[in-house]
Short mmCIF file of C-alpha atoms (C1' of nucleotides) in Angstrom, two decimals:
data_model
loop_
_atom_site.label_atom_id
_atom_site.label_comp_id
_atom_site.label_asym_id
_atom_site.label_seq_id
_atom_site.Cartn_x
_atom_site.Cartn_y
_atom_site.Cartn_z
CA UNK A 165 -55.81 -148.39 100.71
CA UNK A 166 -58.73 -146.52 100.08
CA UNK A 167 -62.16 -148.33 101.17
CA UNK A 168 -61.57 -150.82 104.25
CA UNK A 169 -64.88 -151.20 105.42
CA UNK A 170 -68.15 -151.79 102.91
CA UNK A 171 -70.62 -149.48 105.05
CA UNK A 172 -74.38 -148.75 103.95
CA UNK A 173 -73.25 -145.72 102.62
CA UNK A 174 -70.47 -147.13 100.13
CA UNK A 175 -72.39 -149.64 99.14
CA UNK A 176 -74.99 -147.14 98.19
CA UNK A 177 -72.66 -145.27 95.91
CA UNK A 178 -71.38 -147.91 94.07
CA UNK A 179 -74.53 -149.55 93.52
CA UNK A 180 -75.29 -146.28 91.57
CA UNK A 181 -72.44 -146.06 89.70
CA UNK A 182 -73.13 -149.46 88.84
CA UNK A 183 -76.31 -148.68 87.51
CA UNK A 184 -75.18 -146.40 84.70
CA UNK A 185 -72.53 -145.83 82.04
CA UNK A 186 -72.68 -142.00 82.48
CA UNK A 187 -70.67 -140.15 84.99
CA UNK A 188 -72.26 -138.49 88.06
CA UNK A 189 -71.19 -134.95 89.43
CA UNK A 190 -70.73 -134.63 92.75
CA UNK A 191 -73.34 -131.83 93.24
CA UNK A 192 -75.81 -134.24 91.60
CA UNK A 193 -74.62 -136.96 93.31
CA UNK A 194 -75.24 -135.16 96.78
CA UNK A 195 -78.79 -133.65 96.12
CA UNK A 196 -79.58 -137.52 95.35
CA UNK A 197 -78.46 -138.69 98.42
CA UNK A 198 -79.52 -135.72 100.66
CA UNK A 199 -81.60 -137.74 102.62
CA UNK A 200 -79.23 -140.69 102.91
CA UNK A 201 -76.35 -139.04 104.00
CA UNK A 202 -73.91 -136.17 104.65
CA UNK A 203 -72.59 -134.24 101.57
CA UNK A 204 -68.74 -134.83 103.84
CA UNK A 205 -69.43 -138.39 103.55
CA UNK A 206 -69.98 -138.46 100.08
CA UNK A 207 -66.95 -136.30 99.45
CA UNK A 208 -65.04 -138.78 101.37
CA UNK A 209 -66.06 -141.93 100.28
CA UNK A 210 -65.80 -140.65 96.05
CA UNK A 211 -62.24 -139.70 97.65
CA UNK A 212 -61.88 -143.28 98.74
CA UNK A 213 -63.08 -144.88 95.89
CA UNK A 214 -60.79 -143.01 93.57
CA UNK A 215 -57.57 -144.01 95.44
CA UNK A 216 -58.68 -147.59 95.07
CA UNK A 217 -59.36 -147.13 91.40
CA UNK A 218 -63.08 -148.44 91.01
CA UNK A 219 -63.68 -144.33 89.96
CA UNK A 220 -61.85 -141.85 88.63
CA UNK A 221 -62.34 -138.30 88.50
CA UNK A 222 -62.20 -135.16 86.35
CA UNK A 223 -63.34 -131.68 85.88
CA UNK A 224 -66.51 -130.87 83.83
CA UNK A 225 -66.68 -127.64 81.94
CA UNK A 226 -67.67 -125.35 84.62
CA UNK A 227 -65.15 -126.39 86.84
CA UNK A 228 -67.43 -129.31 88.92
CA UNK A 229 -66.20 -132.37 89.96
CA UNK A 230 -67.25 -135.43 87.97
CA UNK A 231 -66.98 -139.24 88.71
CA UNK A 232 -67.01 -142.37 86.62
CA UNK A 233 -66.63 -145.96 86.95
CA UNK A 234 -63.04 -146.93 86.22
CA UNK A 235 -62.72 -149.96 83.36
CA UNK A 236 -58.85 -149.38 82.10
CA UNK A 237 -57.49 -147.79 85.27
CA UNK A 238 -55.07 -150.05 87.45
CA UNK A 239 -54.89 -148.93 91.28
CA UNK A 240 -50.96 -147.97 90.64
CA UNK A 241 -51.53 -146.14 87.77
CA UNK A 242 -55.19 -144.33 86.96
CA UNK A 243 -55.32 -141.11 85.19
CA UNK A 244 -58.20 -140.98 83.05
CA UNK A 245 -56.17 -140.95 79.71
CA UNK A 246 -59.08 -140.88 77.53
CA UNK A 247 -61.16 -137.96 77.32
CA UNK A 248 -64.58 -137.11 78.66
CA UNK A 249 -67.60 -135.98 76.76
CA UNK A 250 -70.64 -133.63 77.79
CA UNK A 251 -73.37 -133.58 76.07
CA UNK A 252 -74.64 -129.69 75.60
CA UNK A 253 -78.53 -130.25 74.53
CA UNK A 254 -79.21 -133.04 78.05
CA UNK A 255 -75.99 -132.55 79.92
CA UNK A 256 -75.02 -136.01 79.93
CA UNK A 257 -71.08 -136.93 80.44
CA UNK A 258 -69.38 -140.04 80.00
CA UNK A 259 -66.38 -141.47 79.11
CA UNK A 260 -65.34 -141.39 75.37
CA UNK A 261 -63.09 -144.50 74.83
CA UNK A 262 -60.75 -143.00 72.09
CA UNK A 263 -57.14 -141.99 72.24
CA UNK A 264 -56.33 -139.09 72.16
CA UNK A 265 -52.46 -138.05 71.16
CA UNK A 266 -50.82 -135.35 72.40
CA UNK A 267 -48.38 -134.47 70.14
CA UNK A 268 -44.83 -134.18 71.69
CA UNK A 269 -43.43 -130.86 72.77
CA UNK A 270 -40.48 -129.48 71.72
CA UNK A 271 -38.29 -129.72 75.52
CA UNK A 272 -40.76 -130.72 77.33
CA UNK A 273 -42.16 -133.33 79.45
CA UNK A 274 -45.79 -134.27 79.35
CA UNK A 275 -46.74 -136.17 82.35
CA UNK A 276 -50.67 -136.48 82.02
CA UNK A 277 -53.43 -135.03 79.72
CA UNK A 278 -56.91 -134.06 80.54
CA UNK A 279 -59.70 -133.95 77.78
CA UNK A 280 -62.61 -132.20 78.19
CA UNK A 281 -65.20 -132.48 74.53
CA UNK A 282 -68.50 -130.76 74.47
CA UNK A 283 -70.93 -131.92 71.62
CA UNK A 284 -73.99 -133.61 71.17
CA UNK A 285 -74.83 -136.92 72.06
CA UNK A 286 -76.18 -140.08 70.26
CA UNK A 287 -79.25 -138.86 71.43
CA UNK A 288 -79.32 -135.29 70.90
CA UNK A 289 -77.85 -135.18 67.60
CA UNK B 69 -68.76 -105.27 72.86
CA UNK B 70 -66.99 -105.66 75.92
CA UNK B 71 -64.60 -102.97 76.58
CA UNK B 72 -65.77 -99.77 75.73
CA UNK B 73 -64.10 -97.40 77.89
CA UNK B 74 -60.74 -97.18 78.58
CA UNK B 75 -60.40 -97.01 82.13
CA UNK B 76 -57.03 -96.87 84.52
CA UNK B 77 -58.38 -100.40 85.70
CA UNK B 78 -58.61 -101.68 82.25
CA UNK B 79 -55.23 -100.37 81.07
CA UNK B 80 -53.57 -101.58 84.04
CA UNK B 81 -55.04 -105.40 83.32
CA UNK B 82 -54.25 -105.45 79.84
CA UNK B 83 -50.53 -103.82 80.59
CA UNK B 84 -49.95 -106.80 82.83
CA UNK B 85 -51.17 -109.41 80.24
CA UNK B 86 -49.01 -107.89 77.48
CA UNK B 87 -45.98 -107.78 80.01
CA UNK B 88 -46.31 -111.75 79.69
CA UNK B 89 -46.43 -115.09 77.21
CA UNK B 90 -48.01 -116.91 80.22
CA UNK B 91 -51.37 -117.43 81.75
CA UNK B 92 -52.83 -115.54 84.77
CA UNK B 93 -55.28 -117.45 87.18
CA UNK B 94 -58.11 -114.81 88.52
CA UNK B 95 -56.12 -115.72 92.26
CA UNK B 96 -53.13 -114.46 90.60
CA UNK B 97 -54.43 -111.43 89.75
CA UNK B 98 -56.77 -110.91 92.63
CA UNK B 99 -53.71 -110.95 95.09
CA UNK B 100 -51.43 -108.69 92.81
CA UNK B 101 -53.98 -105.76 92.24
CA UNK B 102 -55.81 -106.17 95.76
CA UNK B 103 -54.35 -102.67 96.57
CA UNK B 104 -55.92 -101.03 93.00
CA UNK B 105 -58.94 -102.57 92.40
CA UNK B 106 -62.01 -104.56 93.71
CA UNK B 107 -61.93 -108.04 92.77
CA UNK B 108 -65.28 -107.63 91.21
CA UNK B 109 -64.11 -105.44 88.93
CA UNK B 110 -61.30 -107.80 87.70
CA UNK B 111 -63.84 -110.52 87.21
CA UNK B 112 -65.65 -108.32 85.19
CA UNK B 113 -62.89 -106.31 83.34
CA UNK B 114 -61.46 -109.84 82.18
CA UNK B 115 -65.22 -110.80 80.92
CA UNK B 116 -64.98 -107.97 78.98
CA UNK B 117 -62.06 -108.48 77.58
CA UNK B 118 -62.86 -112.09 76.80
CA UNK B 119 -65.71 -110.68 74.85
CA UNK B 120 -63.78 -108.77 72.75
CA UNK B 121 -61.17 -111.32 72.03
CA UNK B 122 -58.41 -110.10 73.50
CA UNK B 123 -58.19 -112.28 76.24
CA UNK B 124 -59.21 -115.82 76.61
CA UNK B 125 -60.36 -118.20 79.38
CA UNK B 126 -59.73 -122.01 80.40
CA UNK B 127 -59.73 -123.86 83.71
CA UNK B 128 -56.68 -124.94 85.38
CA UNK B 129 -56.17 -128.85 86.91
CA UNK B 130 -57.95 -127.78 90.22
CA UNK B 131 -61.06 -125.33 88.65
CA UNK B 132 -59.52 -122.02 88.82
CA UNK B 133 -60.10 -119.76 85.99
CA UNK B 134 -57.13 -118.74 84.01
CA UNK B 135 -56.89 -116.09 81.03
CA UNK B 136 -54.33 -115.59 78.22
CA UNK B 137 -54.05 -113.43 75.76
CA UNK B 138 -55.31 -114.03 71.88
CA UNK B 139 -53.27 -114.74 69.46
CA UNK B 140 -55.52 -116.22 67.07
CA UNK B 141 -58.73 -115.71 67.98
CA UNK B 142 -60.99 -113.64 65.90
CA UNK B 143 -64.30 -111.87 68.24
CA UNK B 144 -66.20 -114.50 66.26
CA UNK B 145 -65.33 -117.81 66.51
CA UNK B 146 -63.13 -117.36 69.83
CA UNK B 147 -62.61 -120.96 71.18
CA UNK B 148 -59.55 -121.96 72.64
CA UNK B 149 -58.81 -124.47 70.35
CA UNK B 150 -55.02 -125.27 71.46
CA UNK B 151 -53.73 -127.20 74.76
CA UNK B 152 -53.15 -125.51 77.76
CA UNK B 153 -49.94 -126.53 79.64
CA UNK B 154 -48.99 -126.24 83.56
CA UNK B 155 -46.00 -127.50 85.04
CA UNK B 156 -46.15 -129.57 87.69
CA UNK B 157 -42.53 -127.96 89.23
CA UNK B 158 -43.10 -124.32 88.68
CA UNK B 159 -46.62 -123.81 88.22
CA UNK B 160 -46.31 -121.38 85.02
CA UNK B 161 -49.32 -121.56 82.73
CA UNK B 162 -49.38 -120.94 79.19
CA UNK B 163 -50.81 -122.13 75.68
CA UNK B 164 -48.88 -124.70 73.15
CA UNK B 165 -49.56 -123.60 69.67
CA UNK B 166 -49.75 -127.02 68.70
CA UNK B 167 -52.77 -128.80 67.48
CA UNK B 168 -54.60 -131.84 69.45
CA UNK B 169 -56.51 -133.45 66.61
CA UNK B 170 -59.89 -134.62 67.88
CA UNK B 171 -61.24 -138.03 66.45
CA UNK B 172 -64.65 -138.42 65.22
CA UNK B 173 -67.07 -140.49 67.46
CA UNK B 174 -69.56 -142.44 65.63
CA UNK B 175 -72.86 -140.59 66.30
CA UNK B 176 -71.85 -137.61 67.99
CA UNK B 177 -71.09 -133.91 66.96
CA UNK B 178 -68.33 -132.46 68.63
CA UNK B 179 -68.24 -128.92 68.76
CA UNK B 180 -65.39 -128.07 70.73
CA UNK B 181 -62.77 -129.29 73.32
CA UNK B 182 -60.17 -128.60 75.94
CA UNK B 183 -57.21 -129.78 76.57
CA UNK B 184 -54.83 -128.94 79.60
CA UNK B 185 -51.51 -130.82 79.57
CA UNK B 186 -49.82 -131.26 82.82
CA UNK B 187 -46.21 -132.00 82.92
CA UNK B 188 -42.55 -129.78 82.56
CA UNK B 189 -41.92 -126.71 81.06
CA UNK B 190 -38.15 -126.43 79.41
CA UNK B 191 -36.64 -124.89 82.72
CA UNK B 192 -37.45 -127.48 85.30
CA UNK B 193 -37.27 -130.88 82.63
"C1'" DA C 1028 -64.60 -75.85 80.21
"C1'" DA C 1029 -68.84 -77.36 82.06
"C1'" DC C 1030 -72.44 -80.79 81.39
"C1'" DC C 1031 -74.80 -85.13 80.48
"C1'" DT C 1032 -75.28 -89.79 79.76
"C1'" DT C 1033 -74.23 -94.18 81.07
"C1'" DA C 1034 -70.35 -97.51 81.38
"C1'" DT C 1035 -67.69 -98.78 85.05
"C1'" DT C 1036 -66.38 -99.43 89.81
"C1'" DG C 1037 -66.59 -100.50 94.94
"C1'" DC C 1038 -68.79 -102.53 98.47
"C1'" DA C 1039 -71.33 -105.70 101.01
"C1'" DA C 1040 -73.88 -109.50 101.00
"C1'" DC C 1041 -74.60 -113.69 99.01
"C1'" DT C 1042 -74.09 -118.48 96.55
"C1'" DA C 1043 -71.77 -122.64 95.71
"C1'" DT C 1044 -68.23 -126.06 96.04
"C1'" DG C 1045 -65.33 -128.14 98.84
"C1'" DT C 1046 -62.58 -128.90 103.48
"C1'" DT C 1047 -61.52 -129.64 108.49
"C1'" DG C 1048 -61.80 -130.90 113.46
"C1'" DC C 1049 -63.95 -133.54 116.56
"C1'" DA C 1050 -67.18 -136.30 118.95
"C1'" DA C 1051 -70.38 -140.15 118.03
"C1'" DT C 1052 -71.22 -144.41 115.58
"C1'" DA C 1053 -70.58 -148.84 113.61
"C1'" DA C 1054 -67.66 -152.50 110.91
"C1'" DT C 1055 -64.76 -156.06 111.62
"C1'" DA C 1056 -61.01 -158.74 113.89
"C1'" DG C 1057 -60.14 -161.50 117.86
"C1'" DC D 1249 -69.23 -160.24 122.94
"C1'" DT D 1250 -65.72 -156.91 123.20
"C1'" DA D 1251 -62.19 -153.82 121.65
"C1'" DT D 1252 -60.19 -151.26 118.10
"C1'" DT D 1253 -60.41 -147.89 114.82
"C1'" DA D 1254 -62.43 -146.73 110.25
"C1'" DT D 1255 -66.23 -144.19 109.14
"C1'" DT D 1256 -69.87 -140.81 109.66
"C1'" DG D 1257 -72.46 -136.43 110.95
"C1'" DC D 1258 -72.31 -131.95 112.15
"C1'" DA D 1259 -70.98 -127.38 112.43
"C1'" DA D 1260 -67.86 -124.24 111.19
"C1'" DC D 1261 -64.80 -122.75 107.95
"C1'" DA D 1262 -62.35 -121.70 103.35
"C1'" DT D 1263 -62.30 -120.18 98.73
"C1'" DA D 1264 -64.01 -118.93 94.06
"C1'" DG D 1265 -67.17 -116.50 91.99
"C1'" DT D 1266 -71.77 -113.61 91.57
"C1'" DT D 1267 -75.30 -109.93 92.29
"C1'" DG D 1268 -77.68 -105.53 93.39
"C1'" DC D 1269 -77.12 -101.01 93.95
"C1'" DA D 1270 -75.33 -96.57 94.86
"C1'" DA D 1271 -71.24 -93.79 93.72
"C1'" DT D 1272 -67.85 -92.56 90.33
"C1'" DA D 1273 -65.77 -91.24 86.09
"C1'" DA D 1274 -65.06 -91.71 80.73
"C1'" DG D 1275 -65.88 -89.45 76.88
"C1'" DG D 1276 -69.14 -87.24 73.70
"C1'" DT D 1277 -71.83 -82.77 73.24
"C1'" DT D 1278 -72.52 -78.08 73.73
#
DNA sequence: AACCTTATTGCAACTATGTTGCAATAATAG
DNA sequence: CTATTATTGCAACATAGTTGCAATAAGGTT
């Protein structure tokens, strides 16, 4: 039970996540909305968002937050099981919907996978 | 050229990552040598030794820098190329020499990728 | 061994990302 | 319209990591 009430500032979020394919750091996200509202808010309303499974997050490169619409992701069940790609010539990151197998380890248990792919986009190539 | 001189500080770093087959987080190390050296001069010392290829860095699930020794790494072409593991129970850190196989995406270049594995190690499966 | 050059270190101050407590505000049920 | 309480803003804090600069010390040279 993530988001119970659809304030001004939620709706203003997903509206831009709506309005691209791409993911959206944090930081990026909060120098957009500087004038719109609190960086806490923000925090806490991604936060919200994630547990209800309409984003999920991950960790870029350098260790910043990222968000991205959810498409596979079921609100029981939502790690981000394909990887994520980020674009070194414009910086762009978005999902990459491949799968990615991690080979099974000899007594051990994976649980979840994170993958992280830097490259060069469609665009930059 | 990273390291060139040999210092006590430098000894004392690369003693403890030779003591080990696991992977140190920066905290890890900051709190175990806060009564021998600065905490800048970790940073730096493990920069330096990342240079040189004797050491090698990834983030963990929550940002933090970790480092590992080189096992296969040439001072050339130095990516970590394997997975990175960390169990969920105990925390330990380490690499899996196995290989995580990429797939091409139509119009993109990948150039290189991480991949951190969360799950058990063989003492707490 | 004493000296010189400069790589290395320590320190303090700073940046950046993210978190917390609490009072004020506003969404929604009744 | 009112009451409840989820949500927000703010300020203060926490933590990871960086930077500039003066002090120190490694290691080559004499």
């Amino acid at each position: 039970m993530g988001v119970v009430r659809k304030t001004k500032s939620v709706q203003t979020i997903l509206e831009i996540f709506n309005q691209t394919e791409e993911a959206i750091s944090v930081v990026e996200l909060i120098e957009r909305l500087k004038s719109q509202m609190n960086k806490t808010t923000i925090y806490r309303i991604l936060e919200r968002l994630e547990e209800d499974a309409l984003l999920h997050s991950f960790l870029g490169h350098d260790g910043v937050k990222w968000y991205a619409k959810c498409h596979e992701c079921s609100s029981h069940d939502h790690h981000d099981v394909h990887p994520h790609f980020q674009c070194v010539d414009c910086g762009k990151v978005d999902c990459v919907e491949i799968d990615v197998t991690i080979p099974k380890i000899p007594n051990r248990q994976v649980m979840n996978s994170n993958v992280l792919i830097r490259g060069r986009c469609e665009e930059c190539v």
